[in-house]
Amino acid sequence: MSERYFTDKPLTIAGKTYSSRLLVGTGKYKDLEETRLAIEASGAQIVTVAIRRTNIGQDPDQPNLLDVISPDKYTLLPNTAGCYTVADALRTCRLARELLDGHNLVKLEVLGDEKTLLPDVIATLEAAEILIKEGFQVMVYTNDDPIMAKRFEELGCVAVMPLAAPIGSGLGIRNPLNILTIVENAHVPILVDAGVGTASDATIAMELGCDGILMNTAIANAKHPILMASAMKKAIEAGREAFLAGRMPAKRYASASSPLEGRFF
């Protein structure tokens, strides 16, 4: 599209620029081949990997995810999924750095309980502070609280990732005004993480001005994951264009599409 219609800025995280605003996970697919095909269909350039649940070299006798998701093609984003304590999160990030030859970009999440999988923001703050001091570039999963989002930014996180809804719920954007407030006050990328269920959810998040979206279950648990990955790619592109275009004002009453002024009869 011609730049005379709009000017967009690229997604930049930790000094690296990406053309895709969709980040995807690697869990819950039926096999590695479906994982590969879905990620390709999504157009994603950043792929998150749950170090505690995915083999990237820890077990030489098991299939290695890196055989189908090459670090030469994708930016790998090790995450601390399944960690419920600061110690576990720190251990997982350090292991990822060791396995990936000094890789410092990580997605941090410290969960509060197994039922809701909501973030323990106090523990997450503590872990983030330690990791940043150790030289990690932290993309942080948190709740949709604008105050906490700002705290993580001020701490030095390279991106803040508020949830749309609980992990794996597919409920969509539950608090759009909170997300909007976070976006409006941020000076780092804001990426919705968790809760997206379908393409329209992704579009809504992008229309709010989010810089990107991370998702896994919405694609992997679809009846046709590869097709859903393609749909999500298009939804994010459409939502971003709509945000840049600026939607019409919402009105309580009707407004004629063809104005009465200047009519011929």
PDB file of C-alpha atoms in Angstrom:
ATOM      1  CA  MET A   1       0.000   0.000   0.000  1.00  0.00           C
ATOM      2  CA  SER A   2       1.259   3.444  -0.884  1.00  0.00           C
ATOM      3  CA  GLU A   3       2.806   5.384   1.980  1.00  0.00           C
ATOM      4  CA  ARG A   4       0.777   8.422   1.030  1.00  0.00           C
ATOM      5  CA  TYR A   5      -2.153   6.705   2.748  1.00  0.00           C
ATOM      6  CA  PHE A   6      -0.416   6.026   6.049  1.00  0.00           C
ATOM      7  CA  THR A   7       2.964   5.740   7.688  1.00  0.00           C
ATOM      8  CA  ASP A   8       3.559   2.860  10.055  1.00  0.00           C
ATOM      9  CA  LYS A   9       6.541   2.086  12.218  1.00  0.00           C
ATOM     10  CA  PRO A  10       7.868  -1.470  12.329  1.00  0.00           C
ATOM     11  CA  LEU A  11       7.719  -3.709  15.368  1.00  0.00           C
ATOM     12  CA  THR A  12      11.080  -3.405  17.100  1.00  0.00           C
ATOM     13  CA  ILE A  13      11.970  -5.532  20.115  1.00  0.00           C
ATOM     14  CA  ALA A  14      15.351  -5.350  21.832  1.00  0.00           C
ATOM     15  CA  GLY A  15      16.798  -3.493  18.860  1.00  0.00           C
ATOM     16  CA  LYS A  16      15.644  -5.965  16.186  1.00  0.00           C
ATOM     17  CA  THR A  17      12.939  -5.103  13.664  1.00  0.00           C
ATOM     18  CA  TYR A  18      10.208  -7.474  12.498  1.00  0.00           C
ATOM     19  CA  SER A  19       7.723  -7.224   9.647  1.00  0.00           C
ATOM     20  CA  SER A  20       5.260  -9.643  11.259  1.00  0.00           C
ATOM     21  CA  ARG A  21       3.308  -8.610  14.346  1.00  0.00           C
ATOM     22  CA  LEU A  22       2.168 -12.155  15.094  1.00  0.00           C
ATOM     23  CA  LEU A  23       4.193 -14.212  17.557  1.00  0.00           C
ATOM     24  CA  VAL A  24       3.327 -17.878  17.922  1.00  0.00           C
ATOM     25  CA  GLY A  25       3.953 -20.767  20.272  1.00  0.00           C
ATOM     26  CA  THR A  26       4.983 -24.345  19.546  1.00  0.00           C
ATOM     27  CA  GLY A  27       2.867 -26.373  21.987  1.00  0.00           C
ATOM     28  CA  LYS A  28      -0.297 -28.480  21.606  1.00  0.00           C
ATOM     29  CA  TYR A  29       0.179 -29.445  17.954  1.00  0.00           C
ATOM     30  CA  LYS A  30      -0.249 -33.116  16.995  1.00  0.00           C
ATOM     31  CA  ASP A  31       3.330 -33.406  15.756  1.00  0.00           C
ATOM     32  CA  LEU A  32       6.367 -31.393  14.701  1.00  0.00           C
ATOM     33  CA  GLU A  33       5.299 -31.321  11.062  1.00  0.00           C
ATOM     34  CA  GLU A  34       2.003 -29.644  11.913  1.00  0.00           C
ATOM     35  CA  THR A  35       3.947 -27.242  14.108  1.00  0.00           C
ATOM     36  CA  ARG A  36       6.205 -26.350  11.195  1.00  0.00           C
ATOM     37  CA  LEU A  37       3.374 -25.873   8.712  1.00  0.00           C
ATOM     38  CA  ALA A  38       1.261 -23.759  11.070  1.00  0.00           C
ATOM     39  CA  ILE A  39       4.142 -21.468  11.935  1.00  0.00           C
ATOM     40  CA  GLU A  40       4.959 -21.025   8.258  1.00  0.00           C
ATOM     41  CA  ALA A  41       1.320 -20.198   7.482  1.00  0.00           C
ATOM     42  CA  SER A  42       1.243 -17.640  10.293  1.00  0.00           C
ATOM     43  CA  GLY A  43       4.111 -15.647   8.835  1.00  0.00           C
ATOM     44  CA  ALA A  44       5.508 -15.261  12.355  1.00  0.00           C
ATOM     45  CA  GLN A  45       9.162 -14.373  12.817  1.00  0.00           C
ATOM     46  CA  ILE A  46       9.272 -14.801  16.606  1.00  0.00           C
ATOM     47  CA  VAL A  47       8.487 -18.261  17.960  1.00  0.00           C
ATOM     48  CA  THR A  48       8.143 -18.908  21.668  1.00  0.00           C
ATOM     49  CA  VAL A  49       9.371 -22.151  23.211  1.00  0.00           C
ATOM     50  CA  ALA A  50       8.400 -23.540  26.619  1.00  0.00           C
ATOM     51  CA  ILE A  51      11.754 -24.700  27.926  1.00  0.00           C
ATOM     52  CA  ARG A  52      10.209 -26.927  30.616  1.00  0.00           C
ATOM     53  CA  ARG A  53       8.012 -28.751  28.086  1.00  0.00           C
ATOM     54  CA  THR A  54       9.905 -28.679  24.792  1.00  0.00           C
ATOM     55  CA  ASN A  55      13.088 -30.442  23.798  1.00  0.00           C
ATOM     56  CA  ILE A  56      15.621 -28.099  22.199  1.00  0.00           C
ATOM     57  CA  GLY A  57      18.603 -30.255  23.037  1.00  0.00           C
ATOM     58  CA  GLN A  58      18.053 -31.252  26.646  1.00  0.00           C
ATOM     59  CA  ASP A  59      17.233 -34.859  25.626  1.00  0.00           C
ATOM     60  CA  PRO A  60      19.187 -36.208  22.640  1.00  0.00           C
ATOM     61  CA  ASP A  61      16.873 -39.245  22.440  1.00  0.00           C
ATOM     62  CA  GLN A  62      13.722 -37.163  21.787  1.00  0.00           C
ATOM     63  CA  PRO A  63      12.677 -35.199  18.665  1.00  0.00           C
ATOM     64  CA  ASN A  64      14.296 -31.769  18.698  1.00  0.00           C
ATOM     65  CA  LEU A  65      12.077 -28.785  17.926  1.00  0.00           C
ATOM     66  CA  LEU A  66      15.053 -26.991  16.404  1.00  0.00           C
ATOM     67  CA  ASP A  67      15.028 -29.537  13.582  1.00  0.00           C
ATOM     68  CA  VAL A  68      11.859 -27.891  12.210  1.00  0.00           C
ATOM     69  CA  ILE A  69      12.106 -24.386  13.728  1.00  0.00           C
ATOM     70  CA  SER A  70      15.555 -23.170  12.788  1.00  0.00           C
ATOM     71  CA  PRO A  71      17.150 -20.346  14.798  1.00  0.00           C
ATOM     72  CA  ASP A  72      18.561 -19.173  11.465  1.00  0.00           C
ATOM     73  CA  LYS A  73      15.022 -18.471  10.238  1.00  0.00           C
ATOM     74  CA  TYR A  74      13.176 -17.479  13.409  1.00  0.00           C
ATOM     75  CA  THR A  75      13.903 -15.510  16.554  1.00  0.00           C
ATOM     76  CA  LEU A  76      13.438 -18.035  19.328  1.00  0.00           C
ATOM     77  CA  LEU A  77      11.737 -16.750  22.454  1.00  0.00           C
ATOM     78  CA  PRO A  78      12.333 -19.146  25.362  1.00  0.00           C
ATOM     79  CA  ASN A  79       9.595 -18.813  27.959  1.00  0.00           C
ATOM     80  CA  THR A  80       9.071 -19.834  31.547  1.00  0.00           C
ATOM     81  CA  ALA A  81       5.635 -21.428  31.063  1.00  0.00           C
ATOM     82  CA  GLY A  82       4.761 -23.659  33.986  1.00  0.00           C
ATOM     83  CA  CYS A  83       6.890 -21.767  36.509  1.00  0.00           C
ATOM     84  CA  TYR A  84       5.192 -20.860  39.786  1.00  0.00           C
ATOM     85  CA  THR A  85       8.175 -19.499  41.716  1.00  0.00           C
ATOM     86  CA  VAL A  86      10.897 -16.952  41.125  1.00  0.00           C
ATOM     87  CA  ALA A  87      13.541 -19.644  41.518  1.00  0.00           C
ATOM     88  CA  ASP A  88      11.994 -21.849  38.826  1.00  0.00           C
ATOM     89  CA  ALA A  89      11.677 -18.931  36.409  1.00  0.00           C
ATOM     90  CA  LEU A  90      15.288 -17.888  36.924  1.00  0.00           C
ATOM     91  CA  ARG A  91      16.527 -21.456  36.512  1.00  0.00           C
ATOM     92  CA  THR A  92      14.572 -21.862  33.286  1.00  0.00           C
ATOM     93  CA  CYS A  93      15.891 -18.647  31.725  1.00  0.00           C
ATOM     94  CA  ARG A  94      19.452 -19.518  32.644  1.00  0.00           C
ATOM     95  CA  LEU A  95      19.034 -22.986  31.127  1.00  0.00           C
ATOM     96  CA  ALA A  96      17.691 -21.447  27.934  1.00  0.00           C
ATOM     97  CA  ARG A  97      20.703 -19.163  27.683  1.00  0.00           C
ATOM     98  CA  GLU A  98      23.002 -22.161  28.106  1.00  0.00           C
ATOM     99  CA  LEU A  99      21.172 -24.304  25.542  1.00  0.00           C
ATOM    100  CA  LEU A 100      20.974 -21.498  22.976  1.00  0.00           C
ATOM    101  CA  ASP A 101      24.573 -20.281  23.227  1.00  0.00           C
ATOM    102  CA  GLY A 102      24.121 -17.082  25.168  1.00  0.00           C
ATOM    103  CA  HIS A 103      20.646 -16.170  23.903  1.00  0.00           C
ATOM    104  CA  ASN A 104      19.310 -13.382  26.158  1.00  0.00           C
ATOM    105  CA  LEU A 105      15.794 -12.647  24.843  1.00  0.00           C
ATOM    106  CA  VAL A 106      13.216 -14.414  27.039  1.00  0.00           C
ATOM    107  CA  LYS A 107       9.534 -14.310  27.805  1.00  0.00           C
ATOM    108  CA  LEU A 108       9.024 -14.244  31.557  1.00  0.00           C
ATOM    109  CA  GLU A 109       5.905 -15.529  33.263  1.00  0.00           C
ATOM    110  CA  VAL A 110       5.498 -16.548  36.879  1.00  0.00           C
ATOM    111  CA  LEU A 111       2.061 -18.029  37.456  1.00  0.00           C
ATOM    112  CA  GLY A 112      -0.035 -17.669  40.593  1.00  0.00           C
ATOM    113  CA  ASP A 113      -1.934 -20.970  40.592  1.00  0.00           C
ATOM    114  CA  GLU A 114      -2.746 -23.953  38.400  1.00  0.00           C
ATOM    115  CA  LYS A 115      -6.480 -23.277  38.141  1.00  0.00           C
ATOM    116  CA  THR A 116      -6.481 -19.751  36.719  1.00  0.00           C
ATOM    117  CA  LEU A 117      -2.908 -19.545  35.380  1.00  0.00           C
ATOM    118  CA  LEU A 118      -3.060 -15.852  36.158  1.00  0.00           C
ATOM    119  CA  PRO A 119       0.302 -14.145  36.706  1.00  0.00           C
ATOM    120  CA  ASP A 120       1.778 -13.652  40.156  1.00  0.00           C
ATOM    121  CA  VAL A 121       2.812 -10.070  39.452  1.00  0.00           C
ATOM    122  CA  ILE A 122       4.813  -9.642  42.666  1.00  0.00           C
ATOM    123  CA  ALA A 123       6.927 -12.698  41.918  1.00  0.00           C
ATOM    124  CA  THR A 124       7.174 -11.648  38.267  1.00  0.00           C
ATOM    125  CA  LEU A 125       8.525  -8.226  39.280  1.00  0.00           C
ATOM    126  CA  GLU A 126      11.149  -9.855  41.477  1.00  0.00           C
ATOM    127  CA  ALA A 127      12.224 -12.275  38.756  1.00  0.00           C
ATOM    128  CA  ALA A 128      12.290  -9.564  36.089  1.00  0.00           C
ATOM    129  CA  GLU A 129      14.549  -7.347  38.186  1.00  0.00           C
ATOM    130  CA  ILE A 130      17.050 -10.170  38.715  1.00  0.00           C
ATOM    131  CA  LEU A 131      17.035 -11.254  35.067  1.00  0.00           C
ATOM    132  CA  ILE A 132      17.548  -7.725  33.782  1.00  0.00           C
ATOM    133  CA  LYS A 133      20.534  -7.314  36.112  1.00  0.00           C
ATOM    134  CA  GLU A 134      21.931 -10.558  34.644  1.00  0.00           C
ATOM    135  CA  GLY A 135      21.731  -9.146  31.129  1.00  0.00           C
ATOM    136  CA  PHE A 136      18.527 -10.792  29.942  1.00  0.00           C
ATOM    137  CA  GLN A 137      16.175  -8.940  27.603  1.00  0.00           C
ATOM    138  CA  VAL A 138      12.830  -9.579  29.236  1.00  0.00           C
ATOM    139  CA  MET A 139       9.462  -9.664  27.528  1.00  0.00           C
ATOM    140  CA  VAL A 140       7.077  -9.954  30.445  1.00  0.00           C
ATOM    141  CA  TYR A 141       3.656 -11.589  30.734  1.00  0.00           C
ATOM    142  CA  THR A 142       1.417  -9.750  33.168  1.00  0.00           C
ATOM    143  CA  ASN A 143      -2.207  -8.919  33.899  1.00  0.00           C
ATOM    144  CA  ASP A 144      -4.098  -6.106  32.196  1.00  0.00           C
ATOM    145  CA  ASP A 145      -3.388  -3.581  34.961  1.00  0.00           C
ATOM    146  CA  PRO A 146      -2.000  -0.328  33.499  1.00  0.00           C
ATOM    147  CA  ILE A 147      -0.108   0.451  36.716  1.00  0.00           C
ATOM    148  CA  MET A 148       1.743  -2.865  36.698  1.00  0.00           C
ATOM    149  CA  ALA A 149       2.427  -2.579  32.981  1.00  0.00           C
ATOM    150  CA  LYS A 150       4.123   0.750  33.591  1.00  0.00           C
ATOM    151  CA  ARG A 151       6.136  -0.690  36.481  1.00  0.00           C
ATOM    152  CA  PHE A 152       7.529  -3.408  34.233  1.00  0.00           C
ATOM    153  CA  GLU A 153       8.436  -0.857  31.576  1.00  0.00           C
ATOM    154  CA  GLU A 154      10.209   1.339  34.125  1.00  0.00           C
ATOM    155  CA  LEU A 155      12.065  -1.705  35.425  1.00  0.00           C
ATOM    156  CA  GLY A 156      13.621  -2.186  31.990  1.00  0.00           C
ATOM    157  CA  CYS A 157      11.541  -4.877  30.287  1.00  0.00           C
ATOM    158  CA  VAL A 158      11.898  -4.674  26.495  1.00  0.00           C
ATOM    159  CA  ALA A 159       8.202  -5.480  25.943  1.00  0.00           C
ATOM    160  CA  VAL A 160       5.129  -5.775  28.142  1.00  0.00           C
ATOM    161  CA  MET A 161       2.595  -8.512  27.386  1.00  0.00           C
ATOM    162  CA  PRO A 162      -0.754  -8.053  29.138  1.00  0.00           C
ATOM    163  CA  LEU A 163      -3.248 -10.876  28.976  1.00  0.00           C
ATOM    164  CA  ALA A 164      -6.475 -10.549  27.000  1.00  0.00           C
ATOM    165  CA  ALA A 165      -8.051 -13.310  29.094  1.00  0.00           C
ATOM    166  CA  PRO A 166      -6.757 -16.340  31.031  1.00  0.00           C
ATOM    167  CA  ILE A 167      -4.264 -18.574  29.228  1.00  0.00           C
ATOM    168  CA  GLY A 168      -5.930 -21.007  26.849  1.00  0.00           C
ATOM    169  CA  SER A 169      -9.431 -19.687  27.540  1.00  0.00           C
ATOM    170  CA  GLY A 170     -10.157 -18.251  24.098  1.00  0.00           C
ATOM    171  CA  LEU A 171     -12.390 -15.613  25.688  1.00  0.00           C
ATOM    172  CA  GLY A 172     -10.970 -12.705  23.709  1.00  0.00           C
ATOM    173  CA  ILE A 173     -10.319  -9.172  24.950  1.00  0.00           C
ATOM    174  CA  ARG A 174     -12.103  -8.932  28.308  1.00  0.00           C
ATOM    175  CA  ASN A 175     -10.943  -5.442  29.301  1.00  0.00           C
ATOM    176  CA  PRO A 176     -10.368  -3.418  26.129  1.00  0.00           C
ATOM    177  CA  LEU A 177     -10.218  -0.094  27.986  1.00  0.00           C
ATOM    178  CA  ASN A 178      -7.422  -1.388  30.216  1.00  0.00           C
ATOM    179  CA  ILE A 179      -5.480  -2.550  27.181  1.00  0.00           C
ATOM    180  CA  LEU A 180      -6.056   0.815  25.517  1.00  0.00           C
ATOM    181  CA  THR A 181      -4.745   2.643  28.601  1.00  0.00           C
ATOM    182  CA  ILE A 182      -1.646   0.445  28.676  1.00  0.00           C
ATOM    183  CA  VAL A 183      -0.973   1.143  24.993  1.00  0.00           C
ATOM    184  CA  GLU A 184      -1.487   4.891  25.311  1.00  0.00           C
ATOM    185  CA  ASN A 185       1.003   5.197  28.168  1.00  0.00           C
ATOM    186  CA  ALA A 186       3.712   2.847  26.902  1.00  0.00           C
ATOM    187  CA  HIS A 187       7.134   3.582  25.457  1.00  0.00           C
ATOM    188  CA  VAL A 188       7.945  -0.080  24.793  1.00  0.00           C
ATOM    189  CA  PRO A 189       6.058  -2.552  22.590  1.00  0.00           C
ATOM    190  CA  ILE A 190       2.765  -3.820  24.016  1.00  0.00           C
ATOM    191  CA  LEU A 191       1.794  -7.287  22.855  1.00  0.00           C
ATOM    192  CA  VAL A 192      -1.395  -9.005  23.921  1.00  0.00           C
ATOM    193  CA  ASP A 193      -0.579 -12.444  25.274  1.00  0.00           C
ATOM    194  CA  ALA A 194      -3.114 -15.159  26.177  1.00  0.00           C
ATOM    195  CA  GLY A 195      -6.859 -15.406  25.714  1.00  0.00           C
ATOM    196  CA  VAL A 196      -7.256 -14.815  21.979  1.00  0.00           C
ATOM    197  CA  GLY A 197      -9.699 -17.350  20.559  1.00  0.00           C
ATOM    198  CA  THR A 198     -10.283 -16.450  16.940  1.00  0.00           C
ATOM    199  CA  ALA A 199      -9.376 -13.980  14.229  1.00  0.00           C
ATOM    200  CA  SER A 200     -11.830 -11.291  15.316  1.00  0.00           C
ATOM    201  CA  ASP A 201     -10.207 -11.213  18.768  1.00  0.00           C
ATOM    202  CA  ALA A 202      -6.842 -10.583  17.159  1.00  0.00           C
ATOM    203  CA  THR A 203      -8.262  -7.794  15.032  1.00  0.00           C
ATOM    204  CA  ILE A 204      -9.796  -6.078  18.058  1.00  0.00           C
ATOM    205  CA  ALA A 205      -6.477  -6.155  19.908  1.00  0.00           C
ATOM    206  CA  MET A 206      -4.693  -4.619  16.951  1.00  0.00           C
ATOM    207  CA  GLU A 207      -7.398  -1.964  16.486  1.00  0.00           C
ATOM    208  CA  LEU A 208      -6.686  -0.869  20.062  1.00  0.00           C
ATOM    209  CA  GLY A 209      -3.141  -0.048  18.980  1.00  0.00           C
ATOM    210  CA  CYS A 210      -1.267  -3.065  20.301  1.00  0.00           C
ATOM    211  CA  ASP A 211       2.091  -3.629  18.663  1.00  0.00           C
ATOM    212  CA  GLY A 212       1.537  -7.354  18.260  1.00  0.00           C
ATOM    213  CA  ILE A 213      -0.035 -10.508  19.632  1.00  0.00           C
ATOM    214  CA  LEU A 214       1.382 -13.767  20.939  1.00  0.00           C
ATOM    215  CA  MET A 215      -0.829 -16.825  20.644  1.00  0.00           C
ATOM    216  CA  ASN A 216      -0.620 -20.602  20.701  1.00  0.00           C
ATOM    217  CA  THR A 217      -3.827 -22.377  21.723  1.00  0.00           C
ATOM    218  CA  ALA A 218      -6.067 -20.392  19.366  1.00  0.00           C
ATOM    219  CA  ILE A 219      -4.121 -21.836  16.442  1.00  0.00           C
ATOM    220  CA  ALA A 220      -3.056 -25.239  17.745  1.00  0.00           C
ATOM    221  CA  ASN A 221      -6.507 -26.186  19.106  1.00  0.00           C
ATOM    222  CA  ALA A 222      -8.440 -25.059  16.029  1.00  0.00           C
ATOM    223  CA  LYS A 223     -10.035 -27.808  13.928  1.00  0.00           C
ATOM    224  CA  HIS A 224      -7.665 -26.842  11.139  1.00  0.00           C
ATOM    225  CA  PRO A 225      -4.576 -25.239  12.727  1.00  0.00           C
ATOM    226  CA  ILE A 226      -2.785 -24.344   9.521  1.00  0.00           C
ATOM    227  CA  LEU A 227      -5.836 -22.566   8.139  1.00  0.00           C
ATOM    228  CA  MET A 228      -6.349 -20.743  11.452  1.00  0.00           C
ATOM    229  CA  ALA A 229      -2.718 -19.644  11.402  1.00  0.00           C
ATOM    230  CA  SER A 230      -3.318 -18.073   8.005  1.00  0.00           C
ATOM    231  CA  ALA A 231      -6.510 -16.420   9.281  1.00  0.00           C
ATOM    232  CA  MET A 232      -4.676 -14.944  12.268  1.00  0.00           C
ATOM    233  CA  LYS A 233      -2.002 -13.496   9.998  1.00  0.00           C
ATOM    234  CA  LYS A 234      -4.639 -11.695   7.941  1.00  0.00           C
ATOM    235  CA  ALA A 235      -6.612 -10.575  11.012  1.00  0.00           C
ATOM    236  CA  ILE A 236      -3.578  -8.913  12.565  1.00  0.00           C
ATOM    237  CA  GLU A 237      -2.723  -7.149   9.321  1.00  0.00           C
ATOM    238  CA  ALA A 238      -6.318  -5.905   8.950  1.00  0.00           C
ATOM    239  CA  GLY A 239      -6.492  -4.768  12.559  1.00  0.00           C
ATOM    240  CA  ARG A 240      -3.255  -2.841  12.275  1.00  0.00           C
ATOM    241  CA  GLU A 241      -4.428  -1.105   9.098  1.00  0.00           C
ATOM    242  CA  ALA A 242      -7.739  -0.202  10.761  1.00  0.00           C
ATOM    243  CA  PHE A 243      -5.872   1.285  13.728  1.00  0.00           C
ATOM    244  CA  LEU A 244      -3.711   3.366  11.424  1.00  0.00           C
ATOM    245  CA  ALA A 245      -6.709   4.434   9.349  1.00  0.00           C
ATOM    246  CA  GLY A 246      -8.604   5.710  12.397  1.00  0.00           C
ATOM    247  CA  ARG A 247     -12.146   4.458  12.748  1.00  0.00           C
ATOM    248  CA  MET A 248     -15.171   6.698  12.311  1.00  0.00           C
ATOM    249  CA  PRO A 249     -16.679   8.128  15.514  1.00  0.00           C
ATOM    250  CA  ALA A 250     -19.365   5.935  17.052  1.00  0.00           C
ATOM    251  CA  LYS A 251     -22.750   7.640  17.166  1.00  0.00           C
ATOM    252  CA  ARG A 252     -25.901   6.897  19.089  1.00  0.00           C
ATOM    253  CA  TYR A 253     -28.242   7.761  16.213  1.00  0.00           C
ATOM    254  CA  ALA A 254     -28.243   7.195  12.484  1.00  0.00           C
ATOM    255  CA  SER A 255     -26.369   9.413  10.069  1.00  0.00           C
ATOM    256  CA  ALA A 256     -27.291   9.297   6.377  1.00  0.00           C
ATOM    257  CA  SER A 257     -24.636   7.820   4.154  1.00  0.00           C
ATOM    258  CA  SER A 258     -25.673  10.271   1.441  1.00  0.00           C
ATOM    259  CA  PRO A 259     -25.863  13.791   2.967  1.00  0.00           C
ATOM    260  CA  LEU A 260     -29.012  15.822   2.310  1.00  0.00           C
ATOM    261  CA  GLU A 261     -27.019  19.021   1.738  1.00  0.00           C
ATOM    262  CA  GLY A 262     -26.350  19.867  -1.866  1.00  0.00           C
ATOM    263  CA  ARG A 263     -28.969  17.504  -3.256  1.00  0.00           C
ATOM    264  CA  PHE A 264     -30.305  18.134  -6.778  1.00  0.00           C
ATOM    265  CA  PHE A 265     -34.019  17.721  -5.952  1.00  0.00           C
TER     266      PHE A 265
END
